[in-house]
């Protein structure tokens, strides 16, 4: 069975922060689960799971708050921590540490009075076993564990029986194993007495502030990202069940459907006048007309990011470099007529910049008052302005397509030499 549920997500991104926060508030009960992904940049299972939660779950009762990209720069770099291990910065931290603001902001969120329970998502080494069975399977491995710092919390908070909760989650996960050796365990680090290092961790900060907290570790040794996301989502759903947080998701929780979701990179919008579908986009695009500074990039994915590199921009979803935009800097468009119309297969379509239009056979960009049209991949030496010309698929040089399937082409609008905006035409 497949769920076709369209739903609205409540986005509350705190602009001042270096990470995204998505609050999905339901009704009825006040329990709030805070899920944190991406504290370690080379553990994609954690941050892709958090992104799937943010994008594909609807909360009906209770609240789910998601930070999918806590350590965004390390995610982009695919490194544990470009400024050292962020998960060792929660006890005390020099205000000059480059991670200081992020750690301070997430501490505020962890101690927010509404937050009832915190999950910190990781991909750990190997597979935890209580007896040593080699370098992958041993008592020091973190993989496939629900980690607690101690068995329970004293005080008035709910969900203080952490050992009991972790064991329930473990039992549920072990009913859903893809392979037998993926078996889950509870790992109690007994931090207060036994683990000096873990006293600097996010979860220990949480429990010393009377907030129940768990680390969920899938294994770095699982064969696919989809398998990591599968286990994380199953674990998180069990936590939601325990907390009476009810939800709907718009997919079935199996490897195939997860694979499909995480391979859809969504789109990027630039300066509100360019938009590209990132799925199947070419590794590199040339002459993308951007501003000389203050370019604004927005993503449909909450783990999208951009890195400026020698006048180009590398575009990432999580740790995956999706494309590189080689730019050309043009003047600002002052007199922009934004009423674009394209006749697609003889039907007139009114469009805005940063939109796209699908075409079966041919299209004509209609002349608009102040704008000159440049169709990238179309050459006709007799026309400086390529509006009012019938363009079919054969008339386009396929090496100029945006996508690997050679179906998508840029239609750019200029006022004299200033770039005003772009529309993408997709041949079906
Ligand atoms: Zn980790």
Coordinates of N, CA, C and O in Angstrom, one line a residue, residues 285-356:
X285 N 27.9 23.3 -14.6 CA 27.2 24.1 -15.6 C 28.0 25.4 -15.7 O 28.6 26.0 -14.8
X286 N 28.0 26.0 -17.0 CA 28.8 27.1 -17.2 C 28.0 28.4 -17.5 O 26.8 28.3 -17.8
X287 N 28.6 29.5 -17.3 CA 28.0 30.8 -17.6 C 26.7 31.0 -16.9 O 25.7 31.5 -17.5
X288 N 26.6 30.7 -15.6 CA 25.4 30.9 -14.8 C 25.4 32.4 -14.4 O 26.3 32.8 -13.7
X289 N 24.4 33.2 -14.8 CA 24.5 34.6 -14.5 C 24.1 34.9 -13.1 O 23.0 34.9 -12.7
X290 N 25.1 35.2 -12.3 CA 24.9 35.6 -10.9 C 25.4 37.0 -10.6 O 26.0 37.7 -11.5
X291 N 25.1 37.5 -9.4 CA 25.5 38.8 -9.0 C 27.0 38.7 -8.6 O 27.5 37.7 -8.2
X292 N 27.6 39.9 -8.5 CA 29.0 39.9 -8.1 C 29.2 39.6 -6.6 O 30.2 39.1 -6.2
X293 N 28.1 39.9 -5.9 CA 28.1 39.5 -4.4 C 26.7 39.3 -3.9 O 25.8 39.6 -4.7
X294 N 26.6 38.9 -2.7 CA 25.3 38.7 -2.0 C 24.3 37.9 -2.8 O 23.1 38.2 -2.9
X295 N 24.8 36.8 -3.4 CA 23.9 35.9 -4.1 C 23.1 35.1 -3.0 O 23.7 34.7 -2.0
X296 N 21.8 34.9 -3.3 CA 21.0 34.2 -2.3 C 20.6 32.8 -2.8 O 20.0 32.7 -3.9
X297 N 21.0 31.8 -2.1 CA 20.7 30.4 -2.5 C 19.6 29.8 -1.5 O 19.9 29.9 -0.3
X298 N 18.6 29.3 -2.1 CA 17.6 28.6 -1.2 C 17.4 27.2 -1.8 O 17.4 27.0 -3.0
X299 N 17.2 26.2 -0.9 CA 17.0 24.8 -1.3 C 15.7 24.3 -0.8 O 15.2 24.7 0.2
X300 N 15.1 23.3 -1.6 CA 14.0 22.6 -1.0 C 14.4 21.7 0.1 O 13.7 21.4 1.0
X301 N 15.6 21.1 0.0 CA 16.2 20.3 1.0 C 16.7 21.1 2.2 O 17.3 22.2 1.9
X302 N 16.6 20.6 3.4 CA 17.1 21.4 4.6 C 18.6 21.1 4.8 O 19.2 21.6 5.7
X303 N 19.2 20.1 4.0 CA 20.6 19.9 4.2 C 21.3 20.3 2.9 O 22.4 19.8 2.6
X304 N 20.8 21.2 2.2 CA 21.4 21.8 1.0 C 22.4 22.9 1.4 O 22.1 23.6 2.4
X305 N 23.5 23.0 0.7 CA 24.4 24.1 1.0 C 25.3 24.4 -0.2 O 25.4 23.7 -1.1
X306 N 25.9 25.6 -0.1 CA 26.7 26.1 -1.2 C 28.1 26.5 -0.7 O 28.2 27.0 0.4
X307 N 29.1 26.2 -1.5 CA 30.5 26.6 -1.1 C 31.1 27.4 -2.3 O 31.2 26.9 -3.4
X308 N 31.5 28.6 -2.0 CA 32.2 29.5 -3.0 C 33.6 29.0 -3.2 O 34.3 28.7 -2.2
X309 N 34.0 28.8 -4.5 CA 35.3 28.2 -4.8 C 35.8 28.9 -6.0 O 35.3 28.6 -7.1
X310 N 36.8 29.8 -5.9 CA 37.4 30.5 -7.1 C 36.4 31.0 -8.1 O 36.5 30.8 -9.2
X311 N 35.4 31.8 -7.6 CA 34.4 32.4 -8.5 C 33.3 31.4 -8.9 O 32.4 31.8 -9.6
X312 N 33.4 30.1 -8.5 CA 32.3 29.2 -8.8 C 31.6 28.8 -7.5 O 32.1 29.2 -6.4
X313 N 30.5 28.1 -7.7 CA 29.8 27.7 -6.5 C 29.5 26.2 -6.6 O 28.9 25.7 -7.5
X314 N 30.1 25.5 -5.6 CA 29.8 24.1 -5.4 C 28.5 23.9 -4.7 O 28.3 24.5 -3.7
X315 N 27.6 23.0 -5.2 CA 26.3 22.8 -4.6 C 26.2 21.4 -4.0 O 26.6 20.4 -4.6
X316 N 25.9 21.4 -2.7 CA 25.8 20.1 -1.9 C 24.5 19.8 -1.4 O 23.7 20.7 -1.0
X317 N 24.1 18.5 -1.4 CA 23.0 18.0 -0.6 C 23.7 17.1 0.4 O 24.2 16.0 0.0
X318 N 23.6 17.5 1.7 CA 24.4 16.7 2.7 C 25.9 16.7 2.3 O 26.4 17.8 2.0
X319 N 26.5 15.6 2.2 CA 27.9 15.5 1.9 C 28.1 15.2 0.4 O 29.2 15.0 -0.1
X320 N 27.0 15.2 -0.4 CA 27.1 14.9 -1.8 C 27.2 16.2 -2.6 O 26.4 17.0 -2.6
X321 N 28.3 16.3 -3.4 CA 28.5 17.4 -4.3 C 27.6 17.1 -5.5 O 27.8 16.2 -6.2
X322 N 26.6 18.0 -5.7 CA 25.6 17.7 -6.8 C 26.0 18.3 -8.1 O 25.9 17.7 -9.2
X323 N 26.5 19.5 -8.0 CA 27.0 20.2 -9.2 C 27.9 21.4 -8.9 O 28.0 21.8 -7.7
X324 N 28.6 21.9 -9.9 CA 29.4 23.1 -9.7 C 28.9 24.1 -10.7 O 28.7 23.8 -11.9
X325 N 28.5 25.3 -10.2 CA 28.0 26.4 -11.0 C 29.2 27.3 -11.3 O 29.7 28.0 -10.4
X326 N 29.6 27.4 -12.6 CA 30.6 28.3 -13.0 C 29.8 29.6 -13.4 O 28.9 29.5 -14.2
X327 N 30.2 30.7 -12.9 CA 29.3 31.8 -13.0 C 29.9 32.9 -14.0 O 31.1 32.9 -14.3
X328 N 29.0 33.7 -14.4 CA 29.4 34.9 -15.1 C 28.7 36.1 -14.4 O 27.5 35.9 -14.1
X329 N 29.4 37.1 -14.1 CA 28.8 38.2 -13.3 C 28.3 39.3 -14.3 O 29.1 39.8 -15.1
X330 N 27.1 39.6 -14.1 CA 26.4 40.6 -15.0 C 25.8 41.7 -14.1 O 25.6 41.5 -12.9
X331 N 25.5 42.8 -14.7 CA 24.9 43.9 -14.0 C 23.5 43.6 -13.5 O 22.9 42.6 -13.9
X332 N 23.1 44.4 -12.6 CA 21.8 44.2 -12.0 C 20.7 44.6 -12.9 O 20.8 45.7 -13.5
X333 N 19.7 43.9 -13.1 CA 18.5 44.2 -14.0 C 17.7 45.2 -13.3 O 17.1 45.0 -12.2
X334 N 17.5 46.4 -13.9 CA 16.8 47.5 -13.2 C 15.3 47.5 -13.6 O 14.5 47.8 -12.8
X335 N 15.1 47.3 -14.9 CA 13.7 47.4 -15.4 C 13.3 46.0 -15.8 O 13.3 45.7 -17.0
X336 N 12.8 45.3 -14.8 CA 12.5 43.9 -15.2 C 11.0 43.7 -15.4 O 10.2 43.9 -14.5
X337 N 10.6 43.4 -16.6 CA 9.2 43.0 -16.9 C 9.1 41.5 -16.5 O 9.7 40.7 -17.2
X338 N 8.4 41.2 -15.5 CA 8.3 39.8 -15.0 C 7.2 39.0 -15.6 O 6.9 37.9 -15.3
X339 N 6.4 39.7 -16.6 CA 5.3 38.9 -17.2 C 5.9 38.1 -18.4 O 5.9 38.6 -19.5
X340 N 6.3 36.9 -18.1 CA 6.9 36.1 -19.1 C 5.8 35.2 -19.7 O 5.0 34.7 -18.9
X341 N 5.7 35.1 -21.0 CA 4.8 34.0 -21.5 C 5.5 33.2 -22.6 O 6.2 33.7 -23.4
X342 N 5.2 31.9 -22.5 CA 5.8 30.9 -23.4 C 4.7 30.1 -24.0 O 3.8 29.7 -23.3
X343 N 4.7 30.0 -25.3 CA 3.7 29.1 -26.0 C 4.3 27.7 -26.0 O 5.2 27.5 -26.8
X344 N 3.8 26.9 -25.2 CA 4.3 25.5 -25.1 C 3.3 24.6 -25.9 O 2.2 24.5 -25.5
X345 N 3.8 24.0 -27.0 CA 2.9 23.2 -27.8 C 1.6 23.9 -28.1 O 0.5 23.3 -28.0
X346 N 1.7 25.1 -28.5 CA 0.6 26.0 -29.0 C -0.3 26.5 -27.8 O -1.3 27.2 -28.0
X347 N 0.1 26.2 -26.6 CA -0.7 26.7 -25.4 C 0.0 27.8 -24.7 O 1.2 27.6 -24.3
X348 N -0.6 28.9 -24.5 CA 0.1 30.0 -23.9 C 0.2 29.8 -22.4 O -0.8 29.5 -21.7
X349 N 1.5 29.9 -21.8 CA 1.7 29.7 -20.4 C 2.3 31.0 -19.8 O 3.3 31.5 -20.3
X350 N 1.7 31.6 -18.8 CA 2.2 32.7 -18.1 C 3.2 32.2 -17.0 O 2.8 31.4 -16.2
X351 N 4.4 32.8 -17.0 CA 5.4 32.2 -16.1 C 6.1 33.4 -15.3 O 6.1 34.5 -15.8
X352 N 6.6 33.0 -14.2 CA 7.5 33.9 -13.4 C 9.0 33.4 -13.7 O 9.2 32.2 -14.0
X353 N 9.9 34.3 -13.4 CA 11.3 33.8 -13.4 C 11.4 32.7 -12.3 O 10.7 32.6 -11.4
X354 N 12.5 31.9 -12.5 CA 12.8 30.8 -11.5 C 11.7 29.7 -11.6 O 11.4 29.1 -10.6
X355 N 11.0 29.6 -12.7 CA 10.0 28.6 -12.8 C 10.4 27.7 -14.0 O 11.5 27.9 -14.7
X356 N 9.7 26.6 -14.3 CA 9.9 25.8 -15.4 C 8.7 25.4 -16.1 O 7.6 25.5 -15.6

